Coordinates of C-alpha atoms (C1' of nucleotides) in Angstrom, one line a residue:
Chain A
M1 CA 0.2 0.5 -0.3
S2 CA 2.4 2.5 0.5
E3 CA 4.6 3.2 -1.9
E4 CA 7.5 4.8 -1.2
K5 CA 8.7 7.5 -3.4
S6 CA 11.5 9.2 -3.4
L7 CA 12.0 13.4 -2.3
N8 CA 13.3 15.9 -4.4
F9 CA 16.3 18.0 -3.2
L10 CA 13.2 20.6 -2.3
E11 CA 11.6 18.1 -0.9
E12 CA 14.5 17.3 1.6
I13 CA 14.8 20.4 2.5
I14 CA 11.6 21.2 3.7
E15 CA 11.2 17.9 5.4
K16 CA 14.6 19.1 7.6
D17 CA 13.4 22.3 8.2
L18 CA 10.3 20.4 9.7
A19 CA 12.5 18.0 11.6
E20 CA 14.8 20.1 12.9
G21 CA 11.8 22.6 13.7
K22 CA 12.7 25.4 12.1
Y23 CA 9.3 26.2 10.9
Q24 CA 5.8 25.0 12.0
S25 CA 4.6 24.9 9.0
I26 CA 5.7 26.4 5.6
T27 CA 4.8 28.7 3.1
T28 CA 5.4 29.2 -0.8
R29 CA 3.8 31.3 -3.1
F30 CA 3.3 31.4 -6.9
P31 CA 4.4 34.6 -8.2
P32 CA 3.8 35.1 -11.9
E33 CA 4.0 38.4 -13.9
P34 CA 1.0 39.1 -16.0
N35 CA 2.5 39.9 -19.1
G36 CA 1.5 37.1 -21.5
Y37 CA 0.1 33.8 -20.7
L38 CA 0.8 30.8 -18.6
H39 CA 2.5 27.9 -20.5
I40 CA 3.6 24.3 -19.3
G41 CA 6.7 25.8 -17.7
H42 CA 4.5 27.7 -15.3
A43 CA 2.6 24.3 -14.4
K44 CA 5.3 22.7 -13.1
S45 CA 5.8 25.5 -11.1
I46 CA 2.6 25.9 -9.8
C47 CA 2.5 22.0 -9.2
L48 CA 5.6 22.4 -7.2
N49 CA 4.6 24.9 -5.3
F50 CA 1.1 23.7 -4.6
G51 CA 2.1 20.0 -4.3
L52 CA 4.9 21.0 -1.9
T53 CA 2.1 22.8 0.8
Q54 CA -0.4 19.7 -0.1
K55 CA 2.7 17.1 0.7
F56 CA 3.9 19.2 4.0
G57 CA 1.0 21.1 5.2
G58 CA 1.0 24.9 4.6
K59 CA -0.3 27.1 2.4
T60 CA 0.4 28.4 -1.1
N61 CA -0.2 32.2 -2.1
L62 CA -0.4 33.6 -5.5
R63 CA 0.9 36.7 -6.0
F64 CA 1.1 39.0 -9.0
D65 CA 4.5 40.8 -10.0
D66 CA 3.5 43.3 -10.9
T67 CA 6.5 46.0 -10.6
N68 CA 6.6 47.0 -14.0
P69 CA 3.3 48.9 -15.3
V70 CA 4.5 48.8 -18.8
T71 CA 4.0 44.6 -19.8
E72 CA 1.0 44.5 -17.5
E73 CA -2.8 43.7 -17.8
T74 CA -5.3 43.5 -16.1
E75 CA -6.3 40.2 -18.9
Y76 CA -3.8 38.8 -18.0
V77 CA -4.2 38.7 -14.6
D78 CA -7.7 36.9 -15.1
S79 CA -6.0 34.1 -18.0
I80 CA -3.4 33.1 -15.1
K81 CA -6.3 32.7 -12.3
E82 CA -8.2 30.6 -14.5
D83 CA -6.0 28.3 -15.8
I84 CA -4.1 27.5 -12.4
Q85 CA -7.8 26.8 -11.1
W86 CA -8.6 24.4 -14.1
L87 CA -5.2 22.8 -13.2
G88 CA -6.9 22.2 -10.0
F89 CA -4.9 24.4 -7.5
N90 CA -6.3 26.8 -4.6
W91 CA -4.7 29.8 -3.6
A92 CA -4.7 30.8 0.2
N93 CA -4.6 34.7 -0.7
E94 CA -4.6 36.9 -4.1
L95 CA -1.8 39.0 -3.5
Y96 CA -0.4 41.9 -5.6
A97 CA 3.5 43.4 -5.3
S98 CA 1.5 46.5 -5.7
D99 CA 0.0 46.3 -2.9
Y100 CA 3.2 46.6 -0.5
F101 CA 4.3 49.8 -3.1
D102 CA 4.0 51.9 0.2
T103 CA 6.2 49.4 2.2
L104 CA 8.1 49.4 -0.4
Y105 CA 8.8 52.9 -0.4
E106 CA 9.0 52.8 3.3
F107 CA 11.8 50.4 2.8
A108 CA 14.1 52.5 0.2
V109 CA 13.8 55.1 2.8
T110 CA 15.0 52.5 5.6
L111 CA 17.8 51.8 3.4
I112 CA 18.6 55.4 2.5
N113 CA 18.9 56.3 6.2
K114 CA 21.0 53.7 6.7
N115 CA 23.5 55.5 4.0
L116 CA 23.1 51.7 2.0
A117 CA 21.1 53.4 -0.7
Y118 CA 21.8 57.0 -2.8
V119 CA 20.1 58.6 -5.8
D120 CA 22.1 58.4 -9.3
D121 CA 21.8 61.0 -11.5
S122 CA 23.7 58.8 -14.7
T123 CA 22.1 57.6 -17.7
S124 CA 21.8 53.8 -17.8
E125 CA 24.8 53.9 -20.3
E126 CA 26.9 55.0 -18.2
I127 CA 25.7 53.1 -15.2
A128 CA 26.4 49.9 -17.3
Q129 CA 30.3 51.2 -18.7
Q130 CA 31.0 52.1 -15.1
K131 CA 29.8 48.9 -13.3
G132 CA 33.1 47.5 -15.4
T133 CA 32.6 43.7 -16.0
P134 CA 32.8 39.9 -15.0
T135 CA 36.6 40.3 -14.8
T136 CA 37.0 43.7 -14.2
P137 CA 35.7 45.7 -11.1
G138 CA 33.4 49.0 -11.7
I139 CA 33.7 52.0 -10.6
R140 CA 31.4 54.5 -7.9
N141 CA 30.7 57.9 -9.5
K142 CA 30.3 61.2 -7.5
F143 CA 26.9 60.7 -6.6
S144 CA 27.2 57.7 -4.3
E145 CA 29.0 60.1 -2.2
R146 CA 25.7 62.0 -1.5
T147 CA 24.7 62.3 1.5
V148 CA 21.4 61.0 3.5
E149 CA 19.5 64.2 3.6
E150 CA 20.2 64.7 -0.1
N151 CA 19.0 61.6 -1.1
L152 CA 16.0 62.0 1.4
K153 CA 15.1 64.8 -0.6
L154 CA 15.6 63.6 -4.4
F155 CA 13.8 60.0 -3.6
I156 CA 10.8 62.0 -2.3
E157 CA 11.4 64.3 -5.2
M158 CA 12.2 61.3 -7.4
R159 CA 8.1 60.3 -6.1
E160 CA 6.3 63.7 -6.6
G161 CA 7.0 63.1 -10.3
K162 CA 9.9 66.3 -10.3
Y163 CA 12.1 63.9 -12.4
A164 CA 11.1 62.3 -16.0
D165 CA 11.9 58.8 -16.8
G166 CA 15.7 58.2 -16.7
E167 CA 16.5 61.0 -15.0
K168 CA 17.6 59.9 -11.7
V169 CA 17.4 56.2 -10.3
L170 CA 18.1 54.3 -6.6
R171 CA 20.9 52.7 -5.7
A172 CA 21.9 50.1 -3.0
K173 CA 25.2 51.2 -2.4
I174 CA 26.3 47.7 -1.8
D175 CA 30.6 46.7 -3.3
M176 CA 31.5 47.7 -7.4
S177 CA 34.4 45.2 -7.5
S178 CA 31.8 42.1 -6.3
P179 CA 31.9 39.4 -8.7
N180 CA 28.9 38.9 -8.5
M181 CA 27.4 41.5 -11.0
H182 CA 24.3 42.0 -9.0
M183 CA 26.1 43.4 -5.9
R184 CA 27.3 46.3 -8.1
D185 CA 24.7 48.8 -6.1
P186 CA 22.0 47.6 -8.0
I187 CA 19.1 49.7 -9.5
I188 CA 15.8 49.3 -7.1
Y189 CA 13.8 52.1 -7.8
R190 CA 13.5 53.8 -11.2
I191 CA 11.3 56.6 -12.5
K192 CA 8.1 55.7 -15.0
H193 CA 5.3 57.9 -15.4
A194 CA 3.0 55.3 -16.8
A195 CA -0.9 54.3 -15.2
H196 CA -0.3 51.0 -13.7
H197 CA -3.2 48.6 -14.2
R198 CA -4.2 48.5 -10.3
T199 CA -2.9 51.8 -8.6
G200 CA -3.3 53.6 -11.9
N201 CA -1.7 57.0 -11.8
K202 CA -1.0 56.8 -7.6
W203 CA 2.9 56.3 -8.3
C204 CA 5.6 57.2 -11.3
I205 CA 9.0 55.6 -9.7
Y206 CA 8.3 51.4 -9.1
P207 CA 10.7 48.6 -7.5
M208 CA 13.1 46.9 -9.5
Y209 CA 12.3 43.1 -9.3
D210 CA 15.1 42.9 -7.4
F211 CA 13.3 45.5 -4.6
A212 CA 10.2 43.5 -4.6
H213 CA 10.5 40.1 -5.3
G214 CA 12.3 39.1 -1.4
Q215 CA 10.9 41.7 0.6
S216 CA 6.9 40.9 -1.2
D217 CA 8.2 37.4 0.4
S218 CA 9.2 38.7 3.5
I219 CA 5.6 40.7 4.2
E220 CA 4.1 37.1 3.2
N221 CA 6.6 35.3 5.6
I222 CA 7.2 32.7 2.3
T223 CA 9.5 30.3 3.9
H224 CA 10.4 28.8 1.1
S225 CA 10.8 30.7 -2.5
I226 CA 11.1 28.4 -5.0
C227 CA 13.1 29.9 -7.8
T228 CA 14.0 28.9 -11.6
L229 CA 18.0 28.6 -11.9
E230 CA 18.7 32.1 -13.7
F231 CA 17.9 33.8 -10.2
I232 CA 21.1 32.4 -8.7
P233 CA 23.1 34.9 -9.0
H234 CA 20.3 37.2 -7.2
R235 CA 20.5 34.8 -4.1
E236 CA 23.2 36.9 -2.5
L237 CA 21.7 40.3 -3.4
Y238 CA 18.0 38.6 -1.5
N239 CA 19.5 38.4 1.6
W240 CA 21.8 41.5 2.0
L241 CA 18.3 43.5 1.1
I242 CA 16.2 40.7 4.1
Q243 CA 19.1 41.0 6.4
Q244 CA 19.5 44.6 6.3
L245 CA 16.4 45.8 6.4
E246 CA 15.6 43.2 9.9
I247 CA 12.8 41.6 8.2
F248 CA 11.4 38.0 8.0
P249 CA 13.4 35.4 6.0
S250 CA 12.3 34.3 3.7
K251 CA 14.7 31.8 1.8
Q252 CA 15.0 31.5 -2.2
Y253 CA 15.5 27.9 -3.9
E254 CA 16.2 27.2 -7.3
F255 CA 15.3 24.4 -9.9
A256 CA 15.7 23.7 -13.3
R257 CA 12.8 25.0 -15.7
L258 CA 11.2 22.7 -18.3
N259 CA 12.2 22.9 -21.7
M260 CA 10.6 20.8 -24.1
T261 CA 10.9 19.1 -27.6
Y262 CA 9.7 20.7 -30.0
T263 CA 8.5 23.9 -28.8
V264 CA 9.6 26.7 -27.4
M265 CA 8.9 28.2 -23.4
S266 CA 9.5 31.5 -23.6
K267 CA 7.4 34.4 -23.0
R268 CA 9.0 36.2 -25.4
K269 CA 9.0 34.5 -28.3
L270 CA 5.1 32.7 -27.7
L271 CA 4.0 36.5 -27.4
Q272 CA 5.7 36.8 -30.8
L273 CA 3.7 34.1 -32.2
V274 CA 0.9 35.6 -31.5
N275 CA 1.5 38.7 -32.6
E276 CA 3.3 38.1 -35.8
K277 CA 0.3 35.8 -36.7
H278 CA 2.2 32.6 -37.2
V279 CA -0.8 30.9 -34.3
I280 CA -4.7 32.0 -34.1
A281 CA -4.0 33.1 -30.5
W282 CA -2.5 32.8 -27.2
D283 CA -5.0 29.6 -26.6
D284 CA -3.9 28.6 -30.2
P285 CA -4.3 24.3 -29.7
R286 CA -0.6 23.7 -31.0
M287 CA 0.4 26.6 -28.3
P288 CA 2.6 25.2 -25.6
T289 CA 0.2 27.5 -22.8
I290 CA -2.1 26.2 -20.7
S291 CA -5.2 27.4 -22.1
G292 CA -3.7 26.4 -25.5
M293 CA -3.3 22.6 -24.3
R294 CA -6.9 23.0 -22.7
R295 CA -8.5 23.9 -26.4
R296 CA -6.5 21.0 -27.7
G297 CA -8.2 18.9 -25.3
Y298 CA -5.9 17.8 -23.0
G299 CA -6.7 17.1 -19.4
A300 CA -5.6 19.3 -16.1
T301 CA -5.0 15.7 -14.9
A302 CA -2.2 14.5 -17.9
L303 CA -0.5 18.0 -17.0
R304 CA -0.1 17.2 -13.2
D305 CA 0.6 13.2 -13.9
F306 CA 3.2 14.9 -16.3
C307 CA 5.0 17.5 -13.9
D308 CA 4.8 14.4 -11.3
K309 CA 6.7 12.4 -13.6
I310 CA 9.9 14.8 -14.9
G311 CA 10.9 16.0 -11.4
V312 CA 12.7 18.3 -10.1
A313 CA 16.1 18.7 -10.2
K314 CA 18.6 21.8 -10.9
R315 CA 20.1 20.0 -14.0
E316 CA 19.4 21.2 -17.4
N317 CA 16.9 18.9 -18.9
L318 CA 15.3 19.0 -22.5
I319 CA 11.9 16.6 -21.7
D320 CA 10.1 14.6 -24.3
I321 CA 7.2 16.1 -25.6
G322 CA 6.0 12.4 -26.1
L323 CA 6.0 12.4 -22.4
L324 CA 3.3 14.6 -22.5
E325 CA 1.2 12.6 -24.9
F326 CA 1.7 9.8 -22.9
C327 CA 0.3 11.6 -20.1
V328 CA -2.4 12.9 -22.1
R329 CA -3.8 9.7 -24.0
E330 CA -2.8 7.6 -20.1
E331 CA -6.4 9.9 -19.1
L332 CA -8.4 10.0 -22.3
N333 CA -8.2 6.0 -22.7
K334 CA -9.8 5.6 -19.7
T335 CA -12.6 8.8 -20.3
A336 CA -13.0 9.1 -24.0
L337 CA -16.5 8.2 -25.3
R338 CA -15.9 6.4 -28.4
R339 CA -17.3 7.3 -31.7
M340 CA -16.8 6.3 -35.7
V341 CA -15.9 8.9 -37.2
V342 CA -14.3 8.6 -41.4
F343 CA -12.1 10.9 -42.5
N344 CA -12.0 9.6 -46.4
P345 CA -14.6 7.8 -47.2
L346 CA -15.0 5.1 -49.9
K347 CA -18.5 3.8 -50.9
I348 CA -20.0 0.6 -49.6
T349 CA -22.6 -1.2 -51.0
I350 CA -23.9 -4.7 -48.9
T351 CA -25.6 -6.5 -51.6
N352 CA -27.3 -8.9 -49.3
F353 CA -28.3 -6.5 -47.0
G354 CA -32.3 -5.8 -46.6
K355 CA -33.4 -4.5 -44.2
E356 CA -33.6 0.4 -44.6
V357 CA -31.4 0.3 -41.4
E358 CA -30.3 -1.9 -38.0
W359 CA -29.6 0.1 -34.8
V360 CA -26.4 -2.3 -33.9
S361 CA -25.4 -1.0 -30.1
I362 CA -21.3 0.1 -29.7
E363 CA -20.2 0.4 -25.8
D364 CA -19.0 3.8 -25.1
N365 CA -15.5 3.1 -23.8
P366 CA -14.4 -0.5 -23.2
E367 CA -12.0 0.3 -20.9
D368 CA -14.7 1.3 -18.5
E369 CA -16.5 -1.8 -16.7
N370 CA -19.6 0.0 -16.4
T371 CA -19.9 1.0 -19.3
T372 CA -23.2 3.1 -21.2
H373 CA -23.7 1.4 -24.8
R374 CA -25.1 4.2 -27.8
K375 CA -27.4 2.6 -31.0
V376 CA -25.6 3.1 -33.6
P377 CA -27.3 2.8 -37.5
F378 CA -26.5 -0.5 -40.1
S379 CA -27.5 0.2 -43.3
K380 CA -27.2 -1.1 -46.8
E381 CA -24.3 2.0 -47.7
I382 CA -21.9 2.5 -45.6
Y383 CA -18.7 4.5 -45.7
I384 CA -15.3 3.0 -44.3
E385 CA -12.1 4.9 -45.0
Q386 CA -10.0 4.9 -48.0
E387 CA -7.2 3.7 -46.3
D388 CA -8.6 0.9 -44.7
F389 CA -9.1 -0.7 -48.5
L390 CA -6.1 -1.7 -50.6
E391 CA -6.4 -3.7 -54.8
N392 CA -2.7 -5.0 -53.9
P393 CA -2.0 -5.6 -50.0
P394 CA 1.0 -5.7 -48.8
K395 CA 1.4 -9.2 -46.3
K396 CA 0.6 -8.2 -42.7
F397 CA -2.4 -5.7 -44.4
F398 CA -5.3 -6.7 -42.1
R399 CA -7.5 -4.6 -43.4
L400 CA -9.6 -4.6 -46.7
F401 CA -9.1 -6.4 -49.7
P402 CA -10.6 -8.1 -52.9
G403 CA -12.1 -11.4 -51.8
G404 CA -10.7 -10.5 -47.8
K405 CA -12.8 -10.2 -45.1
V406 CA -12.9 -7.9 -42.1
R407 CA -15.5 -7.0 -39.5
L408 CA -17.6 -3.8 -38.9
K409 CA -17.5 -2.6 -35.6
G410 CA -20.1 -3.7 -33.7
A411 CA -21.7 -4.9 -36.3
Y412 CA -21.5 -8.0 -39.6
I413 CA -18.0 -9.6 -40.8
I414 CA -18.2 -8.6 -44.7
E415 CA -16.8 -9.8 -47.6
C416 CA -15.4 -7.9 -50.5
N417 CA -16.7 -8.6 -53.6
E418 CA -16.4 -6.4 -56.7
V419 CA -14.7 -3.2 -57.1
V420 CA -16.2 -0.6 -58.5
K421 CA -13.9 1.9 -60.8
D422 CA -14.7 5.2 -62.7
I423 CA -13.3 5.4 -65.9
N424 CA -10.0 6.8 -64.9
G425 CA -9.3 3.7 -62.9
N426 CA -10.0 4.8 -59.6
I427 CA -11.8 3.4 -57.3
I428 CA -15.1 4.2 -56.4
E429 CA -17.4 1.8 -54.4
L430 CA -16.7 -1.6 -53.0
K431 CA -19.9 -4.4 -54.1
C432 CA -19.1 -6.5 -50.4
S433 CA -21.6 -9.5 -48.8
Y434 CA -22.2 -9.4 -45.1
I435 CA -22.4 -12.7 -43.0
P436 CA -26.0 -12.4 -41.7
E437 CA -24.7 -14.8 -38.4
S438 CA -21.8 -13.0 -37.2
K439 CA -23.9 -10.0 -35.9
S440 CA -21.6 -8.9 -33.2
G441 CA -22.4 -10.0 -29.9
N442 CA -23.8 -13.1 -31.0
D443 CA -21.5 -14.5 -33.6
T444 CA -22.4 -18.1 -34.7
S445 CA -20.2 -17.7 -37.6
G446 CA -17.2 -19.4 -36.4
I447 CA -15.1 -17.0 -38.7
H448 CA -12.2 -15.2 -37.5
V449 CA -10.8 -12.4 -38.9
K450 CA -7.8 -10.3 -37.9
G451 CA -8.9 -6.8 -39.0
T452 CA -11.9 -4.4 -37.5
L453 CA -12.7 -1.7 -38.8
H454 CA -14.6 1.2 -38.0
W455 CA -17.4 2.7 -40.5
V456 CA -20.1 4.9 -40.9
S457 CA -23.4 4.4 -42.0
V458 CA -24.4 7.3 -45.6
A459 CA -27.3 7.8 -45.0
H460 CA -27.4 8.8 -41.3
A461 CA -24.0 10.4 -41.2
V462 CA -23.4 13.3 -40.1
H463 CA -20.3 16.5 -41.2
A464 CA -18.3 17.6 -38.6
E465 CA -14.9 19.7 -39.4
V466 CA -11.7 18.2 -38.0
K467 CA -8.9 20.2 -37.2
L468 CA -5.3 17.8 -37.3
Y469 CA -2.5 19.5 -35.6
D470 CA 1.0 18.3 -35.3
R471 CA 4.2 20.4 -33.7
L472 CA 4.7 23.9 -34.1
F473 CA 8.8 23.4 -34.7
H474 CA 10.0 20.5 -37.1
V475 CA 13.4 20.8 -34.7
E476 CA 13.9 18.9 -32.2
N477 CA 15.8 21.7 -30.0
V478 CA 14.2 24.4 -31.1
A479 CA 16.5 27.3 -28.7
E480 CA 19.3 25.9 -29.9
A481 CA 18.8 25.4 -33.6
E482 CA 20.9 27.8 -35.7
G483 CA 19.7 31.4 -36.7
D484 CA 16.1 32.6 -35.4
F485 CA 13.5 30.4 -33.4
K486 CA 11.2 31.2 -36.2
E487 CA 12.7 29.5 -39.3
H488 CA 12.0 26.2 -38.2
I489 CA 8.1 26.8 -37.6
N490 CA 6.9 24.0 -38.5
P491 CA 4.5 24.6 -41.7
N492 CA 2.0 21.7 -41.4
S493 CA 1.3 22.4 -38.2
L494 CA -2.3 22.5 -39.0
Q495 CA -5.0 20.2 -41.2
V496 CA -8.5 21.3 -41.7
L497 CA -10.6 18.9 -43.1
D498 CA -13.7 20.6 -43.4
K499 CA -16.0 17.3 -44.0
V500 CA -16.0 14.1 -42.3
Y501 CA -18.5 11.4 -41.5
A502 CA -19.9 11.0 -37.9
E503 CA -21.9 8.9 -36.4
P504 CA -25.1 10.6 -35.0
A505 CA -24.4 10.0 -31.5
L506 CA -22.1 13.1 -32.0
L507 CA -24.6 15.5 -32.2
D508 CA -25.8 14.9 -29.0
T509 CA -22.4 16.7 -28.0
N510 CA -21.0 19.0 -25.1
S511 CA -18.4 20.5 -24.2
N512 CA -17.0 18.7 -21.6
N513 CA -17.0 15.3 -23.5
R514 CA -13.7 13.9 -25.0
Y515 CA -14.0 11.7 -27.3
Q516 CA -11.9 8.9 -28.9
F517 CA -12.9 8.4 -32.8
L518 CA -11.8 4.9 -33.6
R519 CA -8.6 4.2 -34.9
K520 CA -8.2 8.1 -35.6
G521 CA -7.3 9.2 -32.2
Y522 CA -8.5 11.5 -29.6
F523 CA -10.6 14.8 -30.6
C524 CA -12.4 17.8 -28.3
L525 CA -15.6 19.8 -29.3
D526 CA -13.7 23.1 -30.3
K527 CA -14.5 26.6 -28.7
D528 CA -15.9 27.9 -31.9
S529 CA -18.0 25.4 -33.0
S530 CA -22.1 25.6 -32.7
S531 CA -24.7 23.6 -33.8
E532 CA -24.6 24.6 -37.6
K533 CA -20.9 23.5 -37.7
L534 CA -19.1 21.1 -35.8
V535 CA -15.9 21.8 -35.1
F536 CA -13.6 18.9 -33.4
N537 CA -9.5 19.2 -32.5
R538 CA -7.4 16.8 -32.2
T539 CA -5.9 16.4 -29.1
V540 CA -3.4 13.4 -29.5
T541 CA -3.3 10.5 -32.5
L542 CA -3.1 6.8 -30.8
K543 CA -0.4 4.6 -30.8
D544 CA -0.2 3.4 -34.2
T545 CA 2.2 0.6 -34.7
W546 CA 1.0 -0.2 -38.1
A547 CA 2.8 3.0 -39.8
K548 CA 5.9 2.3 -38.4
E549 CA 5.7 -0.8 -39.4
V550 CA 4.9 -0.3 -43.1
K551 CA 7.7 2.3 -43.0
K552 CA 10.2 -0.2 -42.3
Chain B
rU1 C1' 39.2 34.4 -19.8
rG2 C1' 36.1 36.2 -12.7
rG3 C1' 32.1 34.3 -9.9
rC4 C1' 28.2 30.8 -10.1
rC5 C1' 25.7 26.3 -10.7
rU6 C1' 25.2 21.4 -13.1
rA7 C1' 27.0 16.0 -15.0
rU8 C1' 23.5 8.6 -14.1
rA9 C1' 20.4 4.4 -19.9
rG10 C1' 18.2 8.1 -26.3
rU11 C1' 15.4 11.4 -22.9
rA12 C1' 13.9 12.6 -17.5
rU13 C1' 14.5 10.6 -12.7
rA14 C1' 16.1 7.3 -8.0
rA15 C1' 19.6 5.4 -5.4
rU16 C1' 21.9 9.9 0.8
rG17 C1' 29.4 5.1 1.7
rG18 C1' 27.3 -1.5 0.7
rU19 C1' 23.1 -4.9 -5.1
rA20 C1' 23.2 1.3 -10.2
rG21 C1' 16.5 1.6 -10.0
rU22 C1' 11.9 3.5 -12.3
rA23 C1' 8.7 5.8 -16.3
rC24 C1' 9.0 7.7 -21.3
rG25 C1' 10.6 5.4 -25.4
rA26 C1' 12.9 1.4 -28.7
rC27 C1' 12.6 -4.3 -29.8
rA28 C1' 10.6 -8.7 -29.6
rG29 C1' 6.3 -12.0 -28.0
rA30 C1' 1.1 -13.2 -25.9
rU31 C1' -4.0 -11.0 -25.8
rU32 C1' -7.4 -8.4 -28.2
rU33 C1' -14.6 -7.4 -32.3
rU34 C1' -9.9 0.3 -31.8
rG35 C1' -2.6 -2.5 -35.6
rG36 C1' -5.8 1.3 -29.4
rU37 C1' -5.9 -0.7 -24.5
rU38 C1' -3.6 -4.2 -21.2
rC39 C1' 0.4 -7.8 -20.0
rU40 C1' 5.6 -10.5 -20.5
rG41 C1' 10.2 -10.1 -22.3
rU42 C1' 14.7 -7.9 -24.1
rU43 C1' 18.0 -3.7 -25.0
rC44 C1' 21.0 0.7 -23.1
rG45 C1' 24.1 3.9 -17.9
rU46 C1' 27.7 6.5 -13.1
rC47 C1' 32.1 12.7 -18.3
rU48 C1' 37.5 11.9 -17.3
rU49 C1' 42.2 11.5 -14.0
rG50 C1' 44.1 10.7 -9.5
rG51 C1' 43.1 10.3 -3.3
rU52 C1' 40.5 8.8 0.8
rU53 C1' 38.3 3.9 1.7
rC54 C1' 37.5 -3.3 3.3
rG55 C1' 33.9 -1.0 0.2
rA56 C1' 32.7 5.4 -3.9
rA57 C1' 27.7 7.5 -8.8
rU58 C1' 27.8 9.3 -3.3
rC59 C1' 33.4 12.0 -0.2
rC60 C1' 38.4 14.6 -1.5
rA61 C1' 41.3 17.3 -5.6
rG62 C1' 42.5 18.6 -10.8
rG63 C1' 41.1 18.2 -15.5
rU64 C1' 36.6 18.2 -19.0
rA65 C1' 31.5 19.3 -21.3
rG66 C1' 27.2 22.3 -20.7
rG67 C1' 24.9 26.4 -18.4
rC68 C1' 23.9 30.9 -15.8
rC69 C1' 25.7 36.7 -14.7
rA70 C1' 27.5 42.9 -17.1
rA71 C1' 18.3 45.4 -19.0
rC72 C1' 16.1 52.1 -15.5
rC73 C1' 12.6 42.8 -17.8
rA74 C1' 10.9 39.7 -14.6

RNA sequence: UGGCCUAUAGUAUAAUGGUAGUACGACAGAUUUUGGUUCUGUUCGUCUUGGUUCGAAUCCAGGUAGGCCAACCA
C-alpha cells in the first residue's frame, strides 16, 4: 500500500526544516508577472509550489509580480487565475506586489537612512559602463557620495514626479568590485510615468524585481521561495536586502526550468508567435500554453501527472514531448467516449443486406467496466476509410482487399466481392456481402478475421469539421537550432478537414466530453463549434504501430 | 578568460559510503471486435584522471563539457 517515493531535493530540504523545528509549517508562493499567458513550464512551478504545501501542510499564495506597469495587463491576471484553478489548485491568498508599494517605499527610505542607498543621476549607459565587467571591477561615481539628507530629498522628489523617466534612479550601495554583478550597486527604484493596471497614476516610481520580490516574500512570511536557476546570482542580493532591512528571512531555492522538444517556452517568443500571427491566439491548440492545451483537449489530470513524472532537479533538461502525449493518452483512454468518424470516405454497398436500417449497440468505452452503450445505425450503404482498402495488399495487411473479410466494428463481418472504378481507374465503390450469422455479440459464423474497421452509415452520416494538429516546430531543440526560431516553424502544423462523416451519436454533444474517434485519435469539441457546424480538435493521435511497420 | 550552477541508459529521474532502480522511448512476443488498451520479456548508463576507504554514482583534488551572470525586464 505505502508506495515509497523518493523525495526531490526541495522536499528533502523542507522535511529537514520541519524536522528540526525551523518552521512549524511552510508557506510558498506562485509569483507570475501578468504580462502573458501561463505555459506548461509555469505548470511545473505551480504543481511544485502547491504540491509542496499539500504534501507537507501549509499554504501557497498567488502573488502577481506587477512592478513594471508598461508590460502588465488585467487580461493576463484573469487568464492566470483561470489556468491555475483549471489545473486544480486553490491559493490561500490572492496578492499583488503592487499592494506593497507603500511598504516598499518605506523600505527604500530605511536603506537611505542607513546610508545604504543613493540617488544616481547617471544615464543607463554610464551606469552600465561604470559597472565594469565580470573580470574587471566597477567604479563608483560622485553621486554615491551624496549625503543621507540629500538622498532623502531627491528620492521624495522622484516620488513626487519632479523628474522625467530615466533622469534618476535609486541604487543600493553595496560593492562595486563584487564578482557578482548583481551586487555592484544595483538599481532598486526607477522612474516610470506610466499608468499601472492596479494603482493607476498613484506612483511614478516603481521598485525593480530585486527590491520587490524578496521583500514581498518576507512580508508574506514565505518560508521557501522557489524560482528557476537563472535567479541564482540574485540570491546574494536577496539575502543582503532582507538582512539590512531586518525583515522575515525568506529563503530562495532554485530548480531547473522545463524545456520541451519541438516547442519554445519563453513568453517573449510565444508573444511573437501570437503577434505575428503564426498562431491564431494565446490559446491556439498548438501553443504550449495551459489555455492552448486545454482547448486542444489535454486534461488537467494529465498535466499534473506529467509534472509529477518529469521530476524536479537542478540540471538543465530537455523533456521529450512524447512523455506529455503519453500522459494525455493515459487519461483519455480511461475517460474518452468512443465514436466512429470516417475522414476520407470510400462507399461500400452491402448487396445482400435487405433491411433499411439496423441499430446496433456499441459500448461507449471498453476500458470502463460500467460502460454505457449507444445505438449506431447500420444500413446497406456505408462509408469506410479509403486507407482501409487496398487492391494489392502487402503482407501483414489486416484490412479489406478483394476477396478479403473484415469485421465492421459492432456489426457484421463483410467480404469484398467487387471493386467498382470510374473511367480513370479510381476506386469509387466496393460491393460487399455480409455474413448474417456474424453479428457482433452473437457471432455463430465461426469465422475469424484479423481486421476490425470503423464505419458510418451513408444515410445517417453527420458532417463535421476536424482540425488536425502537428508539432509547431520541426526541430527537436528549437532553442539550440541555428538562426531565428521562427525559421523552424512547421508549415504543416495545422490541417483542416472541412467535411468528415460521423455517426449521429456525435450530435448530442456537450463541450465537457472528450472523444476517441475509433482508430483515429482523441478529439474534443472546439470552442468555435456551433450547432450548424461541428468543429473538433485532434488532441493527440493514437499510437500507430502499423504506420511504423509500413515505414520499415 | 572573474564568479556561480550542473554532470547517472536515447530522454528524464532515483539510489543520501554497501545489489545502479523506475518511467517514457526502442525492440520482441502474448492478448485484443480499435494495428488502441493490457500483459511479458529484451536492450542501453554513473563525463574523465587521481586520491580517501574493506567498499565510491555518492566524499576529496585536478581536468573536461554544458549552462547562468555585465536590462532603469521579471
